């Protein structure tokens, strides 16, 4: 039996969206561990033209052909300035027509909220763009429940789908000796506690809650070190006596080493923790104690003892929990152990690949091999 040939199509690589390329590469490696699938990652070079990512600049650019399924790794900002790519829906439909393959979209980001004239302009375009893409799509993979809701809110395109979380973009193995030396350097002669926050500047991050927690820790525990990790992290206003270390862009090994130094990771989100945050998954993977938020968008998979969540409506409690955890070594270490167990059970690449493999295999069984599937046919999949 021939393996199902999968093309994972990514947008252009830059510091804002290259996490999706890393995600796709790790997913492909996990899918390729099974003889039932053969996955290849492609990176956008020019509108409608992709190059195999593993070949770097040596590969030729063109339209990938000969695959049984195409999986578009969709974030509008990966494909055009301000997320506007008028060529993309046409190229997606042409790819389908020329290859008679299964067409799948993994939605990492859907569209901007309709807030203010600038975001509203982009958001309206993003909605129309995604709606057009869904017209030539057989199946959607939402990386969190919030994306499922955003797809459903478009209306008019009933395409079956599934919710499959993201994993961590960091390697499992860290240099223990290097981490120990780095931790000692960051803590300084006073052996200060280290708090980390992780991610680029983004409207989803509840920065006011983070600042309140840092001030509460400074007022209760005293001096500490804040690791502000991310390629383009937000500006943090620290309380007096708090040293902020902002390394900026790092390799994945360097990120893993810095994250492994943290006693506590603070990741408050405006609408709650969701399963498409690779920064959250990395923190769990590295066995760190994580304090995040619960809100209307929080996925059920994250309602687990491995993650401490505080209501987004209670910033004072969030600050109090940060103080409690930084003071209580035993509770913090127990939370970290449970978080690692949650990662292994739910968010490891083996688990995510198994879910992806199951969804794509079901699609293939529901259609004639090598024959494209209409949106109407897609309604019967997975029943």
mmCIF file of C-alpha atoms in Angstrom:
data_model
loop_
_atom_site.group_PDB
_atom_site.id
_atom_site.type_symbol
_atom_site.label_atom_id
_atom_site.label_comp_id
_atom_site.label_asym_id
_atom_site.label_seq_id
_atom_site.Cartn_x
_atom_site.Cartn_y
_atom_site.Cartn_z
ATOM 1 C CA UNK A 1 0.000 0.000 0.000
ATOM 2 C CA UNK A 2 1.378 3.390 -1.016
ATOM 3 C CA UNK A 3 1.700 5.992 1.744
ATOM 4 C CA UNK A 4 -0.610 8.999 1.636
ATOM 5 C CA UNK A 5 1.480 11.824 0.195
ATOM 6 C CA UNK A 6 0.961 15.086 2.069
ATOM 7 C CA UNK A 7 2.188 18.558 1.069
ATOM 8 C CA UNK A 8 2.288 21.050 3.941
ATOM 9 C CA UNK A 9 2.174 24.508 2.348
ATOM 10 C CA UNK A 10 3.528 27.387 4.438
ATOM 11 C CA UNK A 11 3.673 31.087 3.765
ATOM 12 C CA UNK A 12 6.742 33.272 3.521
ATOM 13 C CA UNK A 13 9.262 32.981 6.328
ATOM 14 C CA UNK A 14 9.790 35.934 8.631
ATOM 15 C CA UNK A 15 10.167 36.574 12.343
ATOM 16 C CA UNK A 16 6.421 37.017 12.805
ATOM 17 C CA UNK A 17 5.209 33.779 11.240
ATOM 18 C CA UNK A 18 8.197 31.412 10.928
ATOM 19 C CA UNK A 19 6.911 29.548 14.008
ATOM 20 C CA UNK A 20 4.371 28.015 11.609
ATOM 21 C CA UNK A 21 7.181 26.719 9.403
ATOM 22 C CA UNK A 22 8.863 25.220 12.457
ATOM 23 C CA UNK A 23 5.520 23.699 13.509
ATOM 24 C CA UNK A 24 5.066 22.230 10.019
ATOM 25 C CA UNK A 25 8.582 20.761 9.958
ATOM 26 C CA UNK A 26 8.077 19.053 13.309
ATOM 27 C CA UNK A 27 4.643 17.792 12.284
ATOM 28 C CA UNK A 28 6.079 16.403 9.033
ATOM 29 C CA UNK A 29 8.838 14.584 10.924
ATOM 30 C CA UNK A 30 6.265 13.040 13.264
ATOM 31 C CA UNK A 31 3.958 12.049 10.381
ATOM 32 C CA UNK A 32 6.877 10.491 8.499
ATOM 33 C CA UNK A 33 7.564 8.159 11.414
ATOM 34 C CA UNK A 34 4.650 6.078 10.104
ATOM 35 C CA UNK A 35 4.802 4.132 6.851
ATOM 36 C CA UNK A 36 1.235 5.213 6.106
ATOM 37 C CA UNK A 37 2.169 8.820 5.310
ATOM 38 C CA UNK A 38 4.849 10.817 3.558
ATOM 39 C CA UNK A 39 4.799 14.537 4.390
ATOM 40 C CA UNK A 40 6.819 17.328 2.748
ATOM 41 C CA UNK A 41 7.004 20.972 3.834
ATOM 42 C CA UNK A 42 6.954 23.732 1.224
ATOM 43 C CA UNK A 43 7.667 27.435 1.815
ATOM 44 C CA UNK A 44 6.167 30.274 -0.233
ATOM 45 C CA UNK A 45 8.700 32.004 -2.494
ATOM 46 C CA UNK A 46 6.393 34.156 -4.617
ATOM 47 C CA UNK A 47 2.613 34.299 -5.131
ATOM 48 C CA UNK A 48 1.540 30.780 -6.149
ATOM 49 C CA UNK A 49 5.097 29.404 -6.108
ATOM 50 C CA UNK A 50 6.558 27.207 -3.370
ATOM 51 C CA UNK A 51 9.952 25.637 -2.678
ATOM 52 C CA UNK A 52 10.620 22.492 -0.655
ATOM 53 C CA UNK A 53 11.726 23.846 2.717
ATOM 54 C CA UNK A 54 14.384 21.215 3.445
ATOM 55 C CA UNK A 55 16.269 22.126 0.258
ATOM 56 C CA UNK A 56 16.712 25.784 1.226
ATOM 57 C CA UNK A 57 17.798 27.995 -1.644
ATOM 58 C CA UNK A 58 18.918 24.980 -3.678
ATOM 59 C CA UNK A 59 15.408 23.818 -4.511
ATOM 60 C CA UNK A 60 13.502 25.035 -7.525
ATOM 61 C CA UNK A 61 10.354 27.077 -6.990
ATOM 62 C CA UNK A 62 7.073 26.040 -8.556
ATOM 63 C CA UNK A 63 3.671 24.496 -7.934
ATOM 64 C CA UNK A 64 3.938 21.253 -5.929
ATOM 65 C CA UNK A 65 2.297 18.369 -7.784
ATOM 66 C CA UNK A 66 1.712 14.667 -7.334
ATOM 67 C CA UNK A 67 0.380 14.788 -3.771
ATOM 68 C CA UNK A 68 -2.746 13.137 -2.416
ATOM 69 C CA UNK A 69 -3.506 15.974 -0.010
ATOM 70 C CA UNK A 70 -2.494 19.612 0.322
ATOM 71 C CA UNK A 71 -2.567 21.174 3.788
ATOM 72 C CA UNK A 72 -2.369 24.964 3.772
ATOM 73 C CA UNK A 73 -0.861 26.292 7.002
ATOM 74 C CA UNK A 74 -2.954 29.428 7.152
ATOM 75 C CA UNK A 75 -2.198 32.685 8.873
ATOM 76 C CA UNK A 76 -3.193 35.576 6.604
ATOM 77 C CA UNK A 77 -0.044 37.485 7.539
ATOM 78 C CA UNK A 78 2.086 34.640 6.135
ATOM 79 C CA UNK A 79 0.837 35.310 2.618
ATOM 80 C CA UNK A 80 0.685 39.056 2.118
ATOM 81 C CA UNK A 81 1.309 42.473 3.572
ATOM 82 C CA UNK A 82 -1.243 43.126 6.329
ATOM 83 C CA UNK A 83 -2.611 39.662 5.615
ATOM 84 C CA UNK A 84 -3.984 40.640 2.215
ATOM 85 C CA UNK A 85 -3.249 38.042 -0.500
ATOM 86 C CA UNK A 86 -5.817 38.383 -3.322
ATOM 87 C CA UNK A 87 -3.954 35.791 -5.381
ATOM 88 C CA UNK A 88 -4.245 33.043 -2.739
ATOM 89 C CA UNK A 89 -7.856 31.809 -3.199
ATOM 90 C CA UNK A 90 -7.361 31.541 -6.964
ATOM 91 C CA UNK A 91 -4.040 29.695 -6.546
ATOM 92 C CA UNK A 92 -5.650 27.353 -3.993
ATOM 93 C CA UNK A 93 -8.524 26.489 -6.363
ATOM 94 C CA UNK A 94 -6.137 26.042 -9.285
ATOM 95 C CA UNK A 95 -4.011 23.679 -7.191
ATOM 96 C CA UNK A 96 -7.099 21.632 -6.429
ATOM 97 C CA UNK A 97 -8.292 21.512 -10.048
ATOM 98 C CA UNK A 98 -4.893 20.529 -11.458
ATOM 99 C CA UNK A 99 -4.136 17.812 -8.907
ATOM 100 C CA UNK A 100 -7.569 16.397 -7.995
ATOM 101 C CA UNK A 101 -6.359 16.060 -4.419
ATOM 102 C CA UNK A 102 -7.819 16.509 -0.961
ATOM 103 C CA UNK A 103 -7.627 20.138 0.135
ATOM 104 C CA UNK A 104 -7.183 20.909 3.834
ATOM 105 C CA UNK A 105 -6.615 24.196 5.653
ATOM 106 C CA UNK A 106 -5.021 24.368 9.103
ATOM 107 C CA UNK A 107 -6.154 27.697 10.556
ATOM 108 C CA UNK A 108 -3.541 29.148 12.905
ATOM 109 C CA UNK A 109 -4.954 32.679 12.688
ATOM 110 C CA UNK A 110 -8.241 33.522 10.957
ATOM 111 C CA UNK A 111 -8.804 37.266 10.871
ATOM 112 C CA UNK A 112 -8.347 40.491 12.778
ATOM 113 C CA UNK A 113 -11.136 41.726 15.068
ATOM 114 C CA UNK A 114 -13.322 44.579 13.812
ATOM 115 C CA UNK A 115 -11.901 47.178 16.181
ATOM 116 C CA UNK A 116 -10.791 50.598 14.913
ATOM 117 C CA UNK A 117 -10.679 51.525 11.256
ATOM 118 C CA UNK A 118 -7.302 49.918 10.506
ATOM 119 C CA UNK A 119 -8.047 46.535 12.085
ATOM 120 C CA UNK A 120 -11.572 46.621 10.680
ATOM 121 C CA UNK A 121 -10.262 47.160 7.149
ATOM 122 C CA UNK A 122 -7.859 44.251 7.501
ATOM 123 C CA UNK A 123 -10.418 42.105 9.316
ATOM 124 C CA UNK A 124 -13.047 42.506 6.595
ATOM 125 C CA UNK A 125 -10.508 41.534 3.953
ATOM 126 C CA UNK A 126 -9.302 38.555 6.019
ATOM 127 C CA UNK A 127 -12.868 37.305 6.374
ATOM 128 C CA UNK A 128 -13.540 37.514 2.638
ATOM 129 C CA UNK A 129 -10.205 35.857 1.892
ATOM 130 C CA UNK A 130 -10.777 32.913 4.216
ATOM 131 C CA UNK A 131 -14.363 32.544 3.014
ATOM 132 C CA UNK A 132 -13.081 32.285 -0.576
ATOM 133 C CA UNK A 133 -10.450 29.710 0.429
ATOM 134 C CA UNK A 134 -13.074 27.550 2.119
ATOM 135 C CA UNK A 135 -14.936 27.330 -1.205
ATOM 136 C CA UNK A 136 -12.204 24.999 -2.508
ATOM 137 C CA UNK A 137 -11.539 23.201 0.783
ATOM 138 C CA UNK A 138 -12.613 19.730 1.886
ATOM 139 C CA UNK A 139 -11.616 19.845 5.553
ATOM 140 C CA UNK A 140 -10.413 22.345 8.135
ATOM 141 C CA UNK A 141 -8.108 21.842 11.097
ATOM 142 C CA UNK A 142 -8.561 24.469 13.801
ATOM 143 C CA UNK A 143 -5.660 24.809 16.229
ATOM 144 C CA UNK A 144 -8.030 25.900 19.008
ATOM 145 C CA UNK A 145 -11.756 26.218 19.698
ATOM 146 C CA UNK A 146 -11.547 29.965 19.078
ATOM 147 C CA UNK A 147 -10.506 29.271 15.478
ATOM 148 C CA UNK A 148 -13.372 26.777 15.108
ATOM 149 C CA UNK A 149 -15.797 29.479 16.196
ATOM 150 C CA UNK A 150 -14.242 32.029 13.827
ATOM 151 C CA UNK A 151 -14.573 29.642 10.877
ATOM 152 C CA UNK A 152 -18.192 28.882 11.771
ATOM 153 C CA UNK A 153 -18.949 32.602 12.121
ATOM 154 C CA UNK A 154 -18.157 33.182 8.444
ATOM 155 C CA UNK A 155 -21.268 31.267 7.389
ATOM 156 C CA UNK A 156 -22.083 30.030 3.901
ATOM 157 C CA UNK A 157 -19.247 27.479 3.737
ATOM 158 C CA UNK A 158 -20.106 24.259 5.550
ATOM 159 C CA UNK A 159 -16.842 22.325 5.533
ATOM 160 C CA UNK A 160 -16.264 19.565 8.055
ATOM 161 C CA UNK A 161 -13.325 19.985 10.385
ATOM 162 C CA UNK A 162 -11.511 18.996 13.537
ATOM 163 C CA UNK A 163 -9.660 20.645 16.399
ATOM 164 C CA UNK A 164 -6.007 19.607 16.635
ATOM 165 C CA UNK A 165 -3.703 21.585 18.968
ATOM 166 C CA UNK A 166 -0.169 22.738 18.221
ATOM 167 C CA UNK A 167 2.931 21.402 19.940
ATOM 168 C CA UNK A 168 6.201 22.948 21.028
ATOM 169 C CA UNK A 169 8.787 24.190 18.536
ATOM 170 C CA UNK A 170 11.662 23.402 20.933
ATOM 171 C CA UNK A 171 13.830 20.295 21.071
ATOM 172 C CA UNK A 172 13.380 17.845 23.909
ATOM 173 C CA UNK A 173 17.059 17.669 24.868
ATOM 174 C CA UNK A 174 18.786 20.552 26.642
ATOM 175 C CA UNK A 175 22.398 20.853 27.773
ATOM 176 C CA UNK A 176 22.007 20.492 31.539
ATOM 177 C CA UNK A 177 25.446 21.918 32.307
ATOM 178 C CA UNK A 178 24.809 24.931 30.080
ATOM 179 C CA UNK A 179 21.406 25.546 31.698
ATOM 180 C CA UNK A 180 22.961 25.390 35.168
ATOM 181 C CA UNK A 181 25.640 27.919 34.209
ATOM 182 C CA UNK A 182 23.137 30.216 32.523
ATOM 183 C CA UNK A 183 20.804 30.014 35.517
ATOM 184 C CA UNK A 184 23.605 30.899 37.921
ATOM 185 C CA UNK A 185 24.563 33.854 35.727
ATOM 186 C CA UNK A 186 20.985 35.140 35.589
ATOM 187 C CA UNK A 187 20.351 34.691 39.320
ATOM 188 C CA UNK A 188 23.541 36.495 40.267
ATOM 189 C CA UNK A 189 25.311 36.296 43.622
ATOM 190 C CA UNK A 190 22.018 36.905 45.450
ATOM 191 C CA UNK A 191 20.424 33.774 43.899
ATOM 192 C CA UNK A 192 17.390 35.790 42.841
ATOM 193 C CA UNK A 193 14.247 33.953 41.678
ATOM 194 C CA UNK A 194 13.659 33.959 37.924
ATOM 195 C CA UNK A 195 10.245 34.660 36.392
ATOM 196 C CA UNK A 196 9.790 34.268 32.638
ATOM 197 C CA UNK A 197 7.215 35.424 30.141
ATOM 198 C CA UNK A 198 7.370 34.262 26.544
ATOM 199 C CA UNK A 199 6.042 35.469 23.192
ATOM 200 C CA UNK A 200 5.987 38.337 20.737
ATOM 201 C CA UNK A 201 4.059 41.549 21.285
ATOM 202 C CA UNK A 202 0.458 40.628 20.424
ATOM 203 C CA UNK A 203 -3.009 41.924 21.369
ATOM 204 C CA UNK A 204 -3.855 38.521 22.909
ATOM 205 C CA UNK A 205 -1.393 39.035 25.767
ATOM 206 C CA UNK A 206 -2.811 40.508 28.987
ATOM 207 C CA UNK A 207 0.100 42.807 29.767
ATOM 208 C CA UNK A 208 -1.688 44.684 32.558
ATOM 209 C CA UNK A 209 -2.120 41.415 34.472
ATOM 210 C CA UNK A 210 1.534 40.576 33.930
ATOM 211 C CA UNK A 211 2.639 43.967 35.263
ATOM 212 C CA UNK A 212 0.373 43.650 38.299
ATOM 213 C CA UNK A 213 1.800 40.201 39.089
ATOM 214 C CA UNK A 214 5.386 41.438 38.781
ATOM 215 C CA UNK A 215 4.703 44.338 41.144
ATOM 216 C CA UNK A 216 3.017 41.981 43.615
ATOM 217 C CA UNK A 217 6.006 39.611 43.581
ATOM 218 C CA UNK A 218 8.423 42.519 43.993
ATOM 219 C CA UNK A 219 6.404 43.841 46.922
ATOM 220 C CA UNK A 220 6.192 40.472 48.646
ATOM 221 C CA UNK A 221 9.349 38.577 47.716
ATOM 222 C CA UNK A 222 11.608 41.442 46.739
ATOM 223 C CA UNK A 223 14.118 41.536 43.936
ATOM 224 C CA UNK A 224 13.853 39.022 41.130
ATOM 225 C CA UNK A 225 14.847 38.572 37.493
ATOM 226 C CA UNK A 226 12.341 38.771 34.647
ATOM 227 C CA UNK A 227 13.182 36.888 31.461
ATOM 228 C CA UNK A 228 11.248 38.568 28.646
ATOM 229 C CA UNK A 229 11.574 35.938 25.931
ATOM 230 C CA UNK A 230 10.505 36.281 22.296
ATOM 231 C CA UNK A 231 11.892 37.426 18.966
ATOM 232 C CA UNK A 232 9.847 40.631 19.241
ATOM 233 C CA UNK A 233 8.700 40.719 22.854
ATOM 234 C CA UNK A 234 6.431 43.413 24.280
ATOM 235 C CA UNK A 235 7.817 46.207 26.411
ATOM 236 C CA UNK A 236 7.646 45.374 30.095
ATOM 237 C CA UNK A 237 7.572 48.094 32.743
ATOM 238 C CA UNK A 238 9.279 46.501 35.764
ATOM 239 C CA UNK A 239 8.912 47.530 39.394
ATOM 240 C CA UNK A 240 11.938 48.919 41.189
ATOM 241 C CA UNK A 241 14.563 46.293 41.964
ATOM 242 C CA UNK A 242 13.576 43.962 39.140
ATOM 243 C CA UNK A 243 16.101 43.250 36.420
ATOM 244 C CA UNK A 244 14.555 42.626 33.007
ATOM 245 C CA UNK A 245 16.586 40.425 30.657
ATOM 246 C CA UNK A 246 15.385 40.639 27.046
ATOM 247 C CA UNK A 247 17.639 38.447 24.886
ATOM 248 C CA UNK A 248 15.701 39.075 21.644
ATOM 249 C CA UNK A 249 15.935 36.573 18.766
ATOM 250 C CA UNK A 250 17.460 33.251 19.894
ATOM 251 C CA UNK A 251 17.988 29.826 18.387
ATOM 252 C CA UNK A 252 15.580 27.121 19.536
ATOM 253 C CA UNK A 253 18.349 25.636 21.705
ATOM 254 C CA UNK A 254 18.966 29.019 23.331
ATOM 255 C CA UNK A 255 15.247 29.554 23.951
ATOM 256 C CA UNK A 256 15.011 26.108 25.574
ATOM 257 C CA UNK A 257 18.007 26.879 27.796
ATOM 258 C CA UNK A 258 16.635 30.255 28.910
ATOM 259 C CA UNK A 259 13.149 28.886 29.503
ATOM 260 C CA UNK A 260 14.589 25.997 31.535
ATOM 261 C CA UNK A 261 16.110 28.549 33.926
ATOM 262 C CA UNK A 262 12.733 29.945 34.985
ATOM 263 C CA UNK A 263 11.221 29.197 38.376
ATOM 264 C CA UNK A 264 7.815 30.365 37.151
ATOM 265 C CA UNK A 265 6.368 31.266 33.744
ATOM 266 C CA UNK A 266 3.641 33.917 33.582
ATOM 267 C CA UNK A 267 1.463 33.713 30.458
ATOM 268 C CA UNK A 268 -1.768 35.685 30.929
ATOM 269 C CA UNK A 269 -3.997 35.943 27.822
ATOM 270 C CA UNK A 270 -6.854 38.365 27.239
ATOM 271 C CA UNK A 271 -9.450 35.703 26.345
ATOM 272 C CA UNK A 272 -7.794 32.844 28.229
ATOM 273 C CA UNK A 273 -5.212 30.179 27.411
ATOM 274 C CA UNK A 274 -5.817 28.360 24.123
ATOM 275 C CA UNK A 275 -4.228 25.386 22.381
ATOM 276 C CA UNK A 276 -2.575 27.242 19.500
ATOM 277 C CA UNK A 277 0.090 28.911 21.678
ATOM 278 C CA UNK A 278 3.438 27.244 20.938
ATOM 279 C CA UNK A 279 4.955 29.390 23.714
ATOM 280 C CA UNK A 280 2.576 27.836 26.242
ATOM 281 C CA UNK A 281 3.341 24.340 24.929
ATOM 282 C CA UNK A 282 7.091 25.002 25.113
ATOM 283 C CA UNK A 283 6.794 26.074 28.748
ATOM 284 C CA UNK A 284 4.942 22.875 29.623
ATOM 285 C CA UNK A 285 7.424 20.814 27.601
ATOM 286 C CA UNK A 286 10.379 22.273 29.499
ATOM 287 C CA UNK A 287 8.770 21.250 32.780
ATOM 288 C CA UNK A 288 8.156 24.792 34.038
ATOM 289 C CA UNK A 289 5.398 25.846 36.427
ATOM 290 C CA UNK A 290 2.954 27.891 34.333
ATOM 291 C CA UNK A 291 0.422 30.437 35.575
ATOM 292 C CA UNK A 292 -2.034 31.469 32.863
ATOM 293 C CA UNK A 293 -5.622 32.663 32.546
ATOM 294 C CA UNK A 294 -9.053 31.180 32.032
ATOM 295 C CA UNK A 295 -11.512 32.949 29.744
ATOM 296 C CA UNK A 296 -14.245 32.443 27.153
ATOM 297 C CA UNK A 297 -11.806 30.990 24.609
ATOM 298 C CA UNK A 298 -10.005 28.506 26.874
ATOM 299 C CA UNK A 299 -9.940 24.986 25.420
ATOM 300 C CA UNK A 300 -11.086 22.006 27.479
ATOM 301 C CA UNK A 301 -7.692 20.309 27.048
ATOM 302 C CA UNK A 302 -6.146 23.029 29.205
ATOM 303 C CA UNK A 303 -8.549 22.563 32.125
ATOM 304 C CA UNK A 304 -6.039 20.275 33.770
ATOM 305 C CA UNK A 305 -4.066 20.165 37.058
ATOM 306 C CA UNK A 306 -0.909 20.593 34.983
ATOM 307 C CA UNK A 307 -1.741 24.235 34.384
ATOM 308 C CA UNK A 308 -2.836 26.828 36.930
ATOM 309 C CA UNK A 309 -5.482 29.094 35.431
ATOM 310 C CA UNK A 310 -7.003 32.215 36.979
ATOM 311 C CA UNK A 311 -10.059 34.001 35.593
ATOM 312 C CA UNK A 312 -9.181 36.820 33.258
ATOM 313 C CA UNK A 313 -11.648 38.920 35.279
ATOM 314 C CA UNK A 314 -9.631 38.594 38.512
ATOM 315 C CA UNK A 315 -6.198 40.237 38.042
ATOM 316 C CA UNK A 316 -5.697 40.577 41.805
ATOM 317 C CA UNK A 317 -6.029 36.809 42.272
ATOM 318 C CA UNK A 318 -3.613 36.264 39.385
ATOM 319 C CA UNK A 319 -1.054 38.450 41.155
ATOM 320 C CA UNK A 320 -1.682 36.647 44.450
ATOM 321 C CA UNK A 321 -1.164 33.243 42.812
ATOM 322 C CA UNK A 322 2.119 34.434 41.313
ATOM 323 C CA UNK A 323 3.293 35.430 44.795
ATOM 324 C CA UNK A 324 2.134 32.118 46.295
ATOM 325 C CA UNK A 325 3.895 30.045 43.660
ATOM 326 C CA UNK A 326 7.181 31.929 43.796
ATOM 327 C CA UNK A 327 7.166 31.472 47.600
ATOM 328 C CA UNK A 328 6.163 27.794 47.654
ATOM 329 C CA UNK A 329 8.915 25.665 46.126
ATOM 330 C CA UNK A 330 7.097 22.365 46.670
ATOM 331 C CA UNK A 331 3.836 23.491 45.055
ATOM 332 C CA UNK A 332 5.690 25.096 42.170
ATOM 333 C CA UNK A 333 7.714 21.944 41.491
ATOM 334 C CA UNK A 334 4.577 19.770 41.717
ATOM 335 C CA UNK A 335 2.800 22.051 39.216
ATOM 336 C CA UNK A 336 5.802 21.815 36.892
ATOM 337 C CA UNK A 337 5.721 17.993 37.022
ATOM 338 C CA UNK A 338 2.000 17.907 36.285
ATOM 339 C CA UNK A 339 2.526 20.356 33.424
ATOM 340 C CA UNK A 340 5.127 18.122 31.832
ATOM 341 C CA UNK A 341 2.752 15.164 32.163
ATOM 342 C CA UNK A 342 -0.004 17.214 30.485
ATOM 343 C CA UNK A 343 2.348 18.027 27.622
ATOM 344 C CA UNK A 344 3.353 14.396 27.111
ATOM 345 C CA UNK A 345 -0.249 13.211 27.271
ATOM 346 C CA UNK A 346 -1.919 15.836 25.084
ATOM 347 C CA UNK A 347 0.516 18.081 23.221
ATOM 348 C CA UNK A 348 3.512 15.951 22.229
ATOM 349 C CA UNK A 349 4.231 15.688 18.518
ATOM 350 C CA UNK A 350 3.460 11.972 18.630
ATOM 351 C CA UNK A 351 -0.041 12.752 19.905
ATOM 352 C CA UNK A 352 -0.618 15.593 17.432
ATOM 353 C CA UNK A 353 0.670 13.498 14.524
ATOM 354 C CA UNK A 354 -1.648 10.642 15.519
ATOM 355 C CA UNK A 355 -4.644 13.010 15.501
ATOM 356 C CA UNK A 356 -3.597 14.491 12.147
ATOM 357 C CA UNK A 357 -2.965 11.056 10.672
ATOM 358 C CA UNK A 358 -6.398 9.895 11.810
ATOM 359 C CA UNK A 359 -8.162 12.915 10.287
ATOM 360 C CA UNK A 360 -6.346 12.724 6.939
ATOM 361 C CA UNK A 361 -6.713 8.932 6.697
ATOM 362 C CA UNK A 362 -10.450 9.253 7.306
ATOM 363 C CA UNK A 363 -10.613 11.824 4.508
ATOM 364 C CA UNK A 364 -8.750 9.511 2.151
ATOM 365 C CA UNK A 365 -11.040 6.593 2.991
ATOM 366 C CA UNK A 366 -14.071 8.778 2.366
ATOM 367 C CA UNK A 367 -12.999 9.611 -1.184
ATOM 368 C CA UNK A 368 -11.712 7.786 -4.204
ATOM 369 C CA UNK A 369 -7.934 7.879 -4.069
ATOM 370 C CA UNK A 370 -6.648 10.662 -6.329
ATOM 371 C CA UNK A 371 -10.102 12.171 -6.872
ATOM 372 C CA UNK A 372 -10.931 15.593 -5.470
ATOM 373 C CA UNK A 373 -13.763 15.828 -2.961
ATOM 374 C CA UNK A 374 -16.438 18.493 -3.091
ATOM 375 C CA UNK A 375 -17.520 20.521 -0.089
ATOM 376 C CA UNK A 376 -20.862 18.712 -0.191
ATOM 377 C CA UNK A 377 -19.089 15.351 0.022
ATOM 378 C CA UNK A 378 -16.968 16.668 2.844
ATOM 379 C CA UNK A 379 -20.119 16.943 4.977
ATOM 380 C CA UNK A 380 -20.174 13.143 5.283
ATOM 381 C CA UNK A 381 -16.615 12.748 6.521
ATOM 382 C CA UNK A 382 -15.972 11.558 10.040
ATOM 383 C CA UNK A 383 -19.552 10.396 10.644
#
